[in-house]
mmCIF file of C-alpha atoms in Angstrom:
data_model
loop_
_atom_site.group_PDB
_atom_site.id
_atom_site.type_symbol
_atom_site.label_atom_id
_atom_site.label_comp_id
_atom_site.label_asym_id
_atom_site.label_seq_id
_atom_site.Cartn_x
_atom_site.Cartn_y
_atom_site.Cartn_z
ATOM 1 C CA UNK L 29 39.247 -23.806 -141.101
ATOM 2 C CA UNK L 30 40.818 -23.102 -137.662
ATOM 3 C CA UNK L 31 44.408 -22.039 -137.857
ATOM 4 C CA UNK L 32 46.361 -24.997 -136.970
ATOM 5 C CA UNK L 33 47.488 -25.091 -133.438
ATOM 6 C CA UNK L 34 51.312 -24.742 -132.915
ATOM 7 C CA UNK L 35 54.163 -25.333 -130.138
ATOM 8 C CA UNK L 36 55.713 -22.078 -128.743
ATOM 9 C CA UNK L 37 59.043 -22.126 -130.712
ATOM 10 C CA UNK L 38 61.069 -22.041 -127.198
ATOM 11 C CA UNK L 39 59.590 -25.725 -127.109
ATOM 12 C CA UNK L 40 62.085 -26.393 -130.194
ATOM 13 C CA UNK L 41 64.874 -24.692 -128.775
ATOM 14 C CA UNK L 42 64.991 -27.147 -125.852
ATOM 15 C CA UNK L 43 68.518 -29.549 -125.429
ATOM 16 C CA UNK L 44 67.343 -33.435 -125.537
ATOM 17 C CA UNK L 45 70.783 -34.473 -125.484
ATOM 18 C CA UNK L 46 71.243 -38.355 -123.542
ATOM 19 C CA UNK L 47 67.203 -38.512 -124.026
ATOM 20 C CA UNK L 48 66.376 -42.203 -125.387
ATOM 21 C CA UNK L 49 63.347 -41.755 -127.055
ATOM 22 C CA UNK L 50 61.049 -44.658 -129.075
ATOM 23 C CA UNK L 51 58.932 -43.546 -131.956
ATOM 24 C CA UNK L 52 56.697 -46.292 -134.029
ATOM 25 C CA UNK L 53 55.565 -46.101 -137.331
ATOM 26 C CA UNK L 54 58.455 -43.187 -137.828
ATOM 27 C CA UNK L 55 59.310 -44.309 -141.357
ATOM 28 C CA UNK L 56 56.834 -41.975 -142.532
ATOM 29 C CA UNK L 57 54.274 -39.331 -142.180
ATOM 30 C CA UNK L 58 54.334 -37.779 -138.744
ATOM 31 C CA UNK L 59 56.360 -40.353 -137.371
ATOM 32 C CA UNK L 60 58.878 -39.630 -139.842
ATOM 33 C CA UNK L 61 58.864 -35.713 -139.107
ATOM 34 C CA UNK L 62 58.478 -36.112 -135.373
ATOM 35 C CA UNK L 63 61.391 -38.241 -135.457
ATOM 36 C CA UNK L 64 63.338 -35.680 -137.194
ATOM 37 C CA UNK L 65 62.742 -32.854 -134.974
ATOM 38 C CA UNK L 66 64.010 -34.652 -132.339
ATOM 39 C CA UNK L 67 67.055 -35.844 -133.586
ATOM 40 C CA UNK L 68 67.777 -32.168 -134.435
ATOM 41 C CA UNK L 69 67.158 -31.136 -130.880
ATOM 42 C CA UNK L 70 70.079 -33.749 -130.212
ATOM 43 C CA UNK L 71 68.168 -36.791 -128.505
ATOM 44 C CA UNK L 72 68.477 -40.695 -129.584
ATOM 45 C CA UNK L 73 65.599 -41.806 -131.196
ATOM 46 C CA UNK L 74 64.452 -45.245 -132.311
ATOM 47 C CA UNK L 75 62.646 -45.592 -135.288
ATOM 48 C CA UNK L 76 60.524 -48.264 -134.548
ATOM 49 C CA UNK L 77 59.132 -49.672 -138.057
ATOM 50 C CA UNK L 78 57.731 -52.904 -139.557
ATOM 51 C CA UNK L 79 59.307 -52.711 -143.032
ATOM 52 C CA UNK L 80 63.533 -52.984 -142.660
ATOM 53 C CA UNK L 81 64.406 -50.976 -146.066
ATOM 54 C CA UNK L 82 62.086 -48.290 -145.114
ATOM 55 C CA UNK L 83 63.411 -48.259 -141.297
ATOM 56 C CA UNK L 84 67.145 -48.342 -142.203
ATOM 57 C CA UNK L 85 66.525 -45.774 -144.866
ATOM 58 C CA UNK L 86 64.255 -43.293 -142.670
ATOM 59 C CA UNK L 87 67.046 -43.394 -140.157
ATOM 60 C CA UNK L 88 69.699 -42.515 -142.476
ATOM 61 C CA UNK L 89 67.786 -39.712 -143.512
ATOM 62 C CA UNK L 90 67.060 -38.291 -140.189
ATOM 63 C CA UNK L 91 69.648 -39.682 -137.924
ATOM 64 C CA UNK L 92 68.202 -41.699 -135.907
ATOM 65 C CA UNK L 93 68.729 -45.851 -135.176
ATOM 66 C CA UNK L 94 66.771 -48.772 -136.057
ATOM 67 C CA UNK L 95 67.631 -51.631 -133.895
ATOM 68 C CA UNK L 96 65.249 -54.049 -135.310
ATOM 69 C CA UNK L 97 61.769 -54.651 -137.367
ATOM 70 C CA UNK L 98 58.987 -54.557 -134.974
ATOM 71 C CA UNK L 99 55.958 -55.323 -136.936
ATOM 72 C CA UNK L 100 52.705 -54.431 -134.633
ATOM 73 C CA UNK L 101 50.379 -56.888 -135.945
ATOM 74 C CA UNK L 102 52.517 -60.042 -133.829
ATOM 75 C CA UNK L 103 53.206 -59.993 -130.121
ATOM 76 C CA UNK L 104 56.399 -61.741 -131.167
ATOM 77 C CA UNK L 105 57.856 -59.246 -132.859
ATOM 78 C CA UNK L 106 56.662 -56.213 -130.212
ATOM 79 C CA UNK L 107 58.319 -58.896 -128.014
ATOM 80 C CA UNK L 108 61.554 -59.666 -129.538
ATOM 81 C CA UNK L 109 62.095 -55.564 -130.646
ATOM 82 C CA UNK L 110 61.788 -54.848 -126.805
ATOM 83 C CA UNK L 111 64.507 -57.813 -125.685
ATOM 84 C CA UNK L 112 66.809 -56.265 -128.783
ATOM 85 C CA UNK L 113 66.024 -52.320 -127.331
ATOM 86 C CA UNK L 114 67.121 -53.895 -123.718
ATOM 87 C CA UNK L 115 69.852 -55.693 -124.626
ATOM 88 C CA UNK L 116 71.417 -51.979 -125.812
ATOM 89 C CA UNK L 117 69.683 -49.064 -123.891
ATOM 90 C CA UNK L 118 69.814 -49.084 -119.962
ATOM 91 C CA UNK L 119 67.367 -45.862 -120.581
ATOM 92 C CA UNK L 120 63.762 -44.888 -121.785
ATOM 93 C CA UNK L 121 62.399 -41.231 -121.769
ATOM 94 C CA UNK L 122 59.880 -41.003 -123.912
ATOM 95 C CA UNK L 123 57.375 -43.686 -125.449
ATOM 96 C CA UNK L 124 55.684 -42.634 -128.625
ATOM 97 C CA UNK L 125 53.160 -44.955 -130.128
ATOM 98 C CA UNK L 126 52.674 -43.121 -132.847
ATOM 99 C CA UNK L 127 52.005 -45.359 -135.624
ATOM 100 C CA UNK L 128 48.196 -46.799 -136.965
ATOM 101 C CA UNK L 129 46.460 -48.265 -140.117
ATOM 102 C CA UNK L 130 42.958 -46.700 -140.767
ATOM 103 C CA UNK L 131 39.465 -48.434 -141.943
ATOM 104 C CA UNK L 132 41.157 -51.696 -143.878
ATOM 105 C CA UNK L 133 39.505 -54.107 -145.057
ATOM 106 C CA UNK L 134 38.618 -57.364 -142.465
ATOM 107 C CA UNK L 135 41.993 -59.267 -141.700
ATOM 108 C CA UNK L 136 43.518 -60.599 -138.774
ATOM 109 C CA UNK L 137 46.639 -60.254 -137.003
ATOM 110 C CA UNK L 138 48.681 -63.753 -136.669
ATOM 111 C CA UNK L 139 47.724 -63.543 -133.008
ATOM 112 C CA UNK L 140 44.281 -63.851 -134.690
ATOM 113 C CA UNK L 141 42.759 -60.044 -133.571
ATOM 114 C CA UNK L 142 40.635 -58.236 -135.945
ATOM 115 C CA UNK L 143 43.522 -56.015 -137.565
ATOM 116 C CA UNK L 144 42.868 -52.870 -136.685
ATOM 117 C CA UNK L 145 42.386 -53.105 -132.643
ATOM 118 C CA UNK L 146 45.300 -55.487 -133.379
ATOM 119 C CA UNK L 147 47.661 -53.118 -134.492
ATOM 120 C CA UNK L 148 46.575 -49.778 -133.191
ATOM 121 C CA UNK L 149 46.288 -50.981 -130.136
ATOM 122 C CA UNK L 150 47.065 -54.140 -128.551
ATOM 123 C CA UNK L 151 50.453 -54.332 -130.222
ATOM 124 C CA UNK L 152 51.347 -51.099 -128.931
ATOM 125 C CA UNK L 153 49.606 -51.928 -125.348
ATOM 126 C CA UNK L 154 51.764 -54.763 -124.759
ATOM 127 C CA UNK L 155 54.839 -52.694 -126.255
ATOM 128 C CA UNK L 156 54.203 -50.200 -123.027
ATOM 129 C CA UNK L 157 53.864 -52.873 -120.961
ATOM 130 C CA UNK L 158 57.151 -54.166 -121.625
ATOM 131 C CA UNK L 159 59.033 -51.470 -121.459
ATOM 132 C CA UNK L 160 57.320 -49.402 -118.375
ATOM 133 C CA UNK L 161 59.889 -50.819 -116.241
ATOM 134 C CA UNK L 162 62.445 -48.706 -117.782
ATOM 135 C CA UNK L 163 60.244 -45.819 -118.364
ATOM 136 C CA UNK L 164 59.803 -45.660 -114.030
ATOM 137 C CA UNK L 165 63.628 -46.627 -114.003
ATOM 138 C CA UNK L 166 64.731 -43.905 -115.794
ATOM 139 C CA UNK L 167 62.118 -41.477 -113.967
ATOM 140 C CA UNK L 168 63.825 -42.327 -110.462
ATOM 141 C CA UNK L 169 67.573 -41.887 -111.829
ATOM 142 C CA UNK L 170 66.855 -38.423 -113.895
ATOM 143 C CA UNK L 171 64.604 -36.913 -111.366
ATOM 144 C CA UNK L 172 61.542 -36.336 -113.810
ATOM 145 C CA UNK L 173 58.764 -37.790 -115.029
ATOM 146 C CA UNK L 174 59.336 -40.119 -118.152
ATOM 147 C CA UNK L 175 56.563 -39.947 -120.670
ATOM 148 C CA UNK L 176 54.074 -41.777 -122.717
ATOM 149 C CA UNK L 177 52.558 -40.940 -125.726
ATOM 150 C CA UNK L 178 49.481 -42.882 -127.570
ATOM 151 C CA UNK L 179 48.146 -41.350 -130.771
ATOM 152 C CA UNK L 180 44.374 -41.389 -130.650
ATOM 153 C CA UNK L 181 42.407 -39.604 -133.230
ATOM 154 C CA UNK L 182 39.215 -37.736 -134.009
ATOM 155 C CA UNK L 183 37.877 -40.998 -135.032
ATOM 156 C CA UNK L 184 37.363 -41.738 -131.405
ATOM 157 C CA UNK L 185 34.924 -39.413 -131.557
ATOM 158 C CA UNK L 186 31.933 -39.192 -133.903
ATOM 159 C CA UNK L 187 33.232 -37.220 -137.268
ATOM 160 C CA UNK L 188 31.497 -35.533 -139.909
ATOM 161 C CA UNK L 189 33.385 -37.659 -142.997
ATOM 162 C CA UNK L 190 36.184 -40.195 -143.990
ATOM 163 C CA UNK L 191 34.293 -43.712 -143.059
ATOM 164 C CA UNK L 192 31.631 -45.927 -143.589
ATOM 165 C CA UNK L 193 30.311 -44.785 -139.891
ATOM 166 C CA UNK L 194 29.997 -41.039 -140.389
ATOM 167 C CA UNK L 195 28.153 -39.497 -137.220
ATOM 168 C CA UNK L 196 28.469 -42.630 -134.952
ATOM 169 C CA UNK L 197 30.122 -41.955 -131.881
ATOM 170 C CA UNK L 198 32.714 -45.092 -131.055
ATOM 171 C CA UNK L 199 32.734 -47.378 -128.295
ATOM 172 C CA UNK L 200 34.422 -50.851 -127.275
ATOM 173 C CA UNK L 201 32.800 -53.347 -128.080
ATOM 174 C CA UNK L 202 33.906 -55.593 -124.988
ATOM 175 C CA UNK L 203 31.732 -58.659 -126.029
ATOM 176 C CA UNK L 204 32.909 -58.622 -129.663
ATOM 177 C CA UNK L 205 36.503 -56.952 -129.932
ATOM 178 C CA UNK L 206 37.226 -58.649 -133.044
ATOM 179 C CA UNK L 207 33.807 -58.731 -135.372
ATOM 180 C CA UNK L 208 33.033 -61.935 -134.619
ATOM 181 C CA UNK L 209 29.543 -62.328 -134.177
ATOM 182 C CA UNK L 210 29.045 -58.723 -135.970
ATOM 183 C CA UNK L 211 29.644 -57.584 -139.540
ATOM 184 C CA UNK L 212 32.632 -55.998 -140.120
ATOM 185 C CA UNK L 213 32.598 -52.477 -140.815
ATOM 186 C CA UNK L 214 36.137 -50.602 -141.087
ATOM 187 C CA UNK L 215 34.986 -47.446 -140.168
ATOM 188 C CA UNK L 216 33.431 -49.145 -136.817
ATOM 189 C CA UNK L 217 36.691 -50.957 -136.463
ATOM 190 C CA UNK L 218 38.700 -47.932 -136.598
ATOM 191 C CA UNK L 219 36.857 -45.946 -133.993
ATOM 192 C CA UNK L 220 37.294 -48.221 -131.740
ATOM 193 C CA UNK L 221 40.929 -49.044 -131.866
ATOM 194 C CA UNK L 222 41.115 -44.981 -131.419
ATOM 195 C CA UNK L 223 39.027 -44.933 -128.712
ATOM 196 C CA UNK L 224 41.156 -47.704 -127.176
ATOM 197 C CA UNK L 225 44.171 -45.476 -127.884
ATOM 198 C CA UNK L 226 42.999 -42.495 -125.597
ATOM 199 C CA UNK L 227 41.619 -45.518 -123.102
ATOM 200 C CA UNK L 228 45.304 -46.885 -122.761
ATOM 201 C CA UNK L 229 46.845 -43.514 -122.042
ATOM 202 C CA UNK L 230 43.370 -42.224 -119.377
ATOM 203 C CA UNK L 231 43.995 -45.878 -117.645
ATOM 204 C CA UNK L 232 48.306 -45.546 -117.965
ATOM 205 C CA UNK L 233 47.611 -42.326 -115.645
ATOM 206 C CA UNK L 234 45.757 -43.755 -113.173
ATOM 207 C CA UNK L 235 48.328 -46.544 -112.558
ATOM 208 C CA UNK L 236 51.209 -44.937 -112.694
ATOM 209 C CA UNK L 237 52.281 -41.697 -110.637
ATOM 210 C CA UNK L 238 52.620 -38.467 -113.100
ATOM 211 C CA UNK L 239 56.456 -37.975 -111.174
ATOM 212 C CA UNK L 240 56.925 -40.902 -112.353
ATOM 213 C CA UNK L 241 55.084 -41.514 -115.846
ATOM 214 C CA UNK L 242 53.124 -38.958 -117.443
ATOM 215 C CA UNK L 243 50.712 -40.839 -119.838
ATOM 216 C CA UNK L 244 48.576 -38.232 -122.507
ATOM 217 C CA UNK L 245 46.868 -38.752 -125.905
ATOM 218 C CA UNK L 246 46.695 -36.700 -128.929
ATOM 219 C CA UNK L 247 45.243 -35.874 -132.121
ATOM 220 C CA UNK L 248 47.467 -35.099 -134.758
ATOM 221 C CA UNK L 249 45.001 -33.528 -136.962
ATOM 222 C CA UNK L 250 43.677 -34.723 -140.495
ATOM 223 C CA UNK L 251 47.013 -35.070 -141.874
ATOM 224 C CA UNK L 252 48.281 -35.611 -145.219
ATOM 225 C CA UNK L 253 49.676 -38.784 -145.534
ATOM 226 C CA UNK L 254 49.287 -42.606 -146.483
ATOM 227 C CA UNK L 255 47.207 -43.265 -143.515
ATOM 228 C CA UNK L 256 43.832 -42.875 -145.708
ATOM 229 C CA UNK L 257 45.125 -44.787 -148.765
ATOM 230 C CA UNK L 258 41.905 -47.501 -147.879
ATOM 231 C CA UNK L 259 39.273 -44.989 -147.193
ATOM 232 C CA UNK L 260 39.716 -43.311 -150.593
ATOM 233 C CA UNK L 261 40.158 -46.699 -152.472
ATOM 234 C CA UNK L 262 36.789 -47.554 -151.047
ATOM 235 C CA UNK L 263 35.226 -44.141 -152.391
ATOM 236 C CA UNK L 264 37.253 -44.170 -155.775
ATOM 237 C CA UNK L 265 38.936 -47.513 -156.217
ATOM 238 C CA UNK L 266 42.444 -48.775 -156.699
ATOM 239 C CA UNK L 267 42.950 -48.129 -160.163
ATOM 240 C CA UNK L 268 45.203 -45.234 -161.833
ATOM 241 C CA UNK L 269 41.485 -43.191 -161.966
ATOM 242 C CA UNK L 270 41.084 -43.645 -158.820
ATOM 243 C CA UNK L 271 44.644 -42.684 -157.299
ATOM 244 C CA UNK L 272 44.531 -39.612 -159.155
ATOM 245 C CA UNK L 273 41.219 -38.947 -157.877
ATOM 246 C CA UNK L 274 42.519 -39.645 -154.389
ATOM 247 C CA UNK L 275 45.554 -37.283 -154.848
ATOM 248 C CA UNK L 276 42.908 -34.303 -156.543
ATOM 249 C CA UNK L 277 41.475 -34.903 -153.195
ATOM 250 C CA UNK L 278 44.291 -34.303 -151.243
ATOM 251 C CA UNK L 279 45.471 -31.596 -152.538
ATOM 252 C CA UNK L 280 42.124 -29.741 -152.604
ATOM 253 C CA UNK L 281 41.374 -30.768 -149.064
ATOM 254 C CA UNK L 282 45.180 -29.533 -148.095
ATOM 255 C CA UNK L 283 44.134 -26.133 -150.510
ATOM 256 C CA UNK L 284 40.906 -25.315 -147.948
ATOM 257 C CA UNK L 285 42.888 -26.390 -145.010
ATOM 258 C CA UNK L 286 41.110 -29.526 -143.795
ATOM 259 C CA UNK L 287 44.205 -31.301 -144.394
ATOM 260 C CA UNK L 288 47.324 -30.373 -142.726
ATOM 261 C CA UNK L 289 50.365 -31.270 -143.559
ATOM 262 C CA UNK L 290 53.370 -33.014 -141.616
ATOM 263 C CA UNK L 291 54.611 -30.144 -139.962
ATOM 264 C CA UNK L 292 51.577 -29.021 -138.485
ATOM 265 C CA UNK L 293 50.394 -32.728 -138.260
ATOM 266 C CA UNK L 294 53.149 -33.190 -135.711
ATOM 267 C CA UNK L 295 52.421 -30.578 -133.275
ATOM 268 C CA UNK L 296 50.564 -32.029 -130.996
ATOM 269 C CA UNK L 297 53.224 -34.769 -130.492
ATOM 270 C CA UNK L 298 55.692 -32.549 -130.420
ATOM 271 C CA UNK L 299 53.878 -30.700 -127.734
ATOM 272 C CA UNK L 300 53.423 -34.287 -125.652
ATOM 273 C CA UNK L 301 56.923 -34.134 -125.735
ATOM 274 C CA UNK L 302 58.224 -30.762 -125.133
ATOM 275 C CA UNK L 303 55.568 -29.300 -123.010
ATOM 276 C CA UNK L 304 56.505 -28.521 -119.195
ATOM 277 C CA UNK L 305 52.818 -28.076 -118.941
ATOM 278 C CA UNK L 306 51.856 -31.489 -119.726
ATOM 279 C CA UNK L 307 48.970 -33.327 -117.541
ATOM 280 C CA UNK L 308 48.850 -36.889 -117.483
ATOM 281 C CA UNK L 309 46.043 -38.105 -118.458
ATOM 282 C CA UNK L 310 44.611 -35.268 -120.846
ATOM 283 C CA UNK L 311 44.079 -35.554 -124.689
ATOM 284 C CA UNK L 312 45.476 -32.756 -126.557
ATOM 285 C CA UNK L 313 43.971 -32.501 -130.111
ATOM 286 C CA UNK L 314 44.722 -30.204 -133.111
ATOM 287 C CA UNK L 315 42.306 -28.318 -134.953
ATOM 288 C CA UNK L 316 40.072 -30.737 -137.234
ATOM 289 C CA UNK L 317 37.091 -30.048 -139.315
ATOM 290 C CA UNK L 318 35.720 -34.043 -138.702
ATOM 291 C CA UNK L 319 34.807 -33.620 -135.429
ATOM 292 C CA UNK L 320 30.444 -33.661 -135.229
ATOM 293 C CA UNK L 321 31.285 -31.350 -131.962
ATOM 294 C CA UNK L 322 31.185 -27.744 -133.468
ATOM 295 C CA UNK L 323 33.401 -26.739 -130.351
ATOM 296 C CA UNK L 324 36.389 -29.431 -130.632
ATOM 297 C CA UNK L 325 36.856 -28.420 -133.958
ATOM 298 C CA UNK L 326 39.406 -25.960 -132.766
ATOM 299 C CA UNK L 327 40.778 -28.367 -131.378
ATOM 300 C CA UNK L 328 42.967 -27.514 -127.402
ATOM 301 C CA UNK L 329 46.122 -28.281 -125.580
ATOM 302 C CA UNK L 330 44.381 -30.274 -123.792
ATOM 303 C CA UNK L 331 40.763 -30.713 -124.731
ATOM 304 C CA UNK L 332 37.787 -33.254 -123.537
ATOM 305 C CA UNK L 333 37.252 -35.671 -126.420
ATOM 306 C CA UNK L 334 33.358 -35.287 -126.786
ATOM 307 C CA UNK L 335 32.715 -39.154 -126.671
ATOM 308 C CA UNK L 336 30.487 -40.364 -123.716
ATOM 309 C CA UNK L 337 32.576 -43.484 -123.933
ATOM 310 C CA UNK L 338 35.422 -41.989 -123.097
ATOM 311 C CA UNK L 339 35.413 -43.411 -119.091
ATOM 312 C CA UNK L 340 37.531 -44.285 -116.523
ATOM 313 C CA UNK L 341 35.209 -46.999 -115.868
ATOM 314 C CA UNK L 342 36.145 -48.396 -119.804
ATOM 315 C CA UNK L 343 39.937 -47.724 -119.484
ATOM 316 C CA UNK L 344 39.954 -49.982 -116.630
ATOM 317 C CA UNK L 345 37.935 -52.600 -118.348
ATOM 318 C CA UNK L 346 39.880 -52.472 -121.200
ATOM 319 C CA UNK L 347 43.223 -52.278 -119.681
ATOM 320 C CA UNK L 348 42.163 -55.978 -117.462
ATOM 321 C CA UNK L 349 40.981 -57.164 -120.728
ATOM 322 C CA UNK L 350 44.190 -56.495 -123.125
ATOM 323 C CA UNK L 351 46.507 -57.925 -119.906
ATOM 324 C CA UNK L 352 44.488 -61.061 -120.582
ATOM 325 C CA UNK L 353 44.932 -60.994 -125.087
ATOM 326 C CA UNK L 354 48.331 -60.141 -124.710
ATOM 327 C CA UNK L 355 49.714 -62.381 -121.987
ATOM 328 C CA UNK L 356 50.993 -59.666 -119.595
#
């Protein structure tokens, strides 16, 4: 295994102080621990999270603020967390769409998308959307470029394990979005919501300035976290045999370094953040055994995500086409 990639520790030593910055899914996981290195570095961050106990309580622990549930699989609630963020901030630095649900089983969003392009990203498309305006805003008043964040994933690339589509290299589906006319396969239905994560940001950067908005996409790296709880309950079921299984996996997986844990799971956002050498537009990806390209397995800040699907020409495509789903 490739030794994980890390931030220069100046990067942490940097003063975020009057930085607004909105993290989802940051009640756990990487969200949790990106949130928290952050906060120590003295910005404002918003913990943007479905679940209210787990929200309040993952800001108490860290120090950060949750305004308000924002639950990713209804437009509604992306819609009525941004009017309750406005009504309190008059400033936006930093956009994280950080948080995801990987290869569940066939469900749909109440705005009736197939649930994992629902969630990963068309909830968090129209969520940027929203709240570009004060992204730019806040660019022209501080002098620098605000930034946007969207967690992508090796899985928008072909990988070597984890799915029911090992080896098959993702693409949108543009005529059947939501597994309509197509059987459902989760591992199909995750690639493609990651692929439409690194789309977002590619198309973000050609519409907006980089002295203005500075739109990447990253790969955390194969972390260790709840994220996988449905691909190993597929391989080794649901019952107490089975989580222990699952958690023997884990920790083996962790042992031989396929697995990383938070704190090296969060580097690459951290490095989104941070960096002074950021280019909008790029995908920076941590090391990850998954990946079918040999090369990208050591992953780079930035590197090319090996998936000839991976266009301008299908950023732009699927940018007009999620304006249209989410009634922007």
């Amino acid at each position: 295994m490739p030794t994980p990639l890390r931030c220069e520790s100046k990067l942490f030593e940097k003063d975020l102080s009057s930085q607004v910055i909105i993290v989802t899914g940051a009640n756990s996981g990487i969200g949790l621990e990106t949130s928290s290195r952050l906060v120590k570095q003295n910005a404002t961050v918003i913990l943007a999270c479905r679940n209210v106990e787990k929200g309040e309580a993952a800001a108490k622990e860290v120090g950060g603020v949750f305004l308000a549930p924002m639950d990713l699989a209804s437009l509604q609630s992306v819609r009525d967390f941004v009017k309750t963020f406005l009504e309190k901030y008059d400033r936006l630095d930093i956009l994280v769409n950080n948080a995801g649900i990987m290869a569940c089983p066939y469900g749909t969003t109440k705005d009736g998308f197939e649930t994992q392009i629902g969630c990963n990203h068309l909830g968090h498309f129209l969520l940027q959307q929203l709240l570009t305006p004060l992204l730019l805003k806040t660019a022209d008043e501080t002098g620098k470029p605000s930034r946007f964040i969207s967690l992508s994933s090796c899985a928008a690339a072909a990988m070597t394990m984890g799915t029911d589509s090992v080896g098959v290299v993702p693409k949108i589906d543009f005529d059947d979005l939501n597994f309509e006319k197509r059987d459902y396969s989760p591992g199909l239905a995750y690639g493609q919501s990651k692929l439409a994560n690194y789309l977002h940001a590619l198309e973000a950067s050609s519409r907006y300035p980089a002295d203005k908005l500075i739109s990447v996409s990253c790969h955390p790296g194969w972390v260790r976290s709840n994220l996988d709880v449905h691909v190993f309950k597929a391989k080794v079921g649901d019952g107490m045999i089975g989580r222990t299984l699952a958690s023997i996996a884990r920790t083996l997986f962790t042992y031989k370094g396929d697995m990383l844990e938070v704190e090296d799971g969060c580097q690459a956002s951290m490095y989104c953040i941070l960096s002074d050498d950021l280019e909008s537009g790029k995908f920076y990806s941590q090391v990850s055994t998954v990946y079918v390209d040999v090369p990208s397995r050591m992953g780079g800040f930035p590197l090319t995500l090996p998936n000839e699907n991976a266009t301008s020409e299908n950023a732009k495509k699927l940018w007009e086409l999620s304006e249209k789903l989410v009634g922007v």
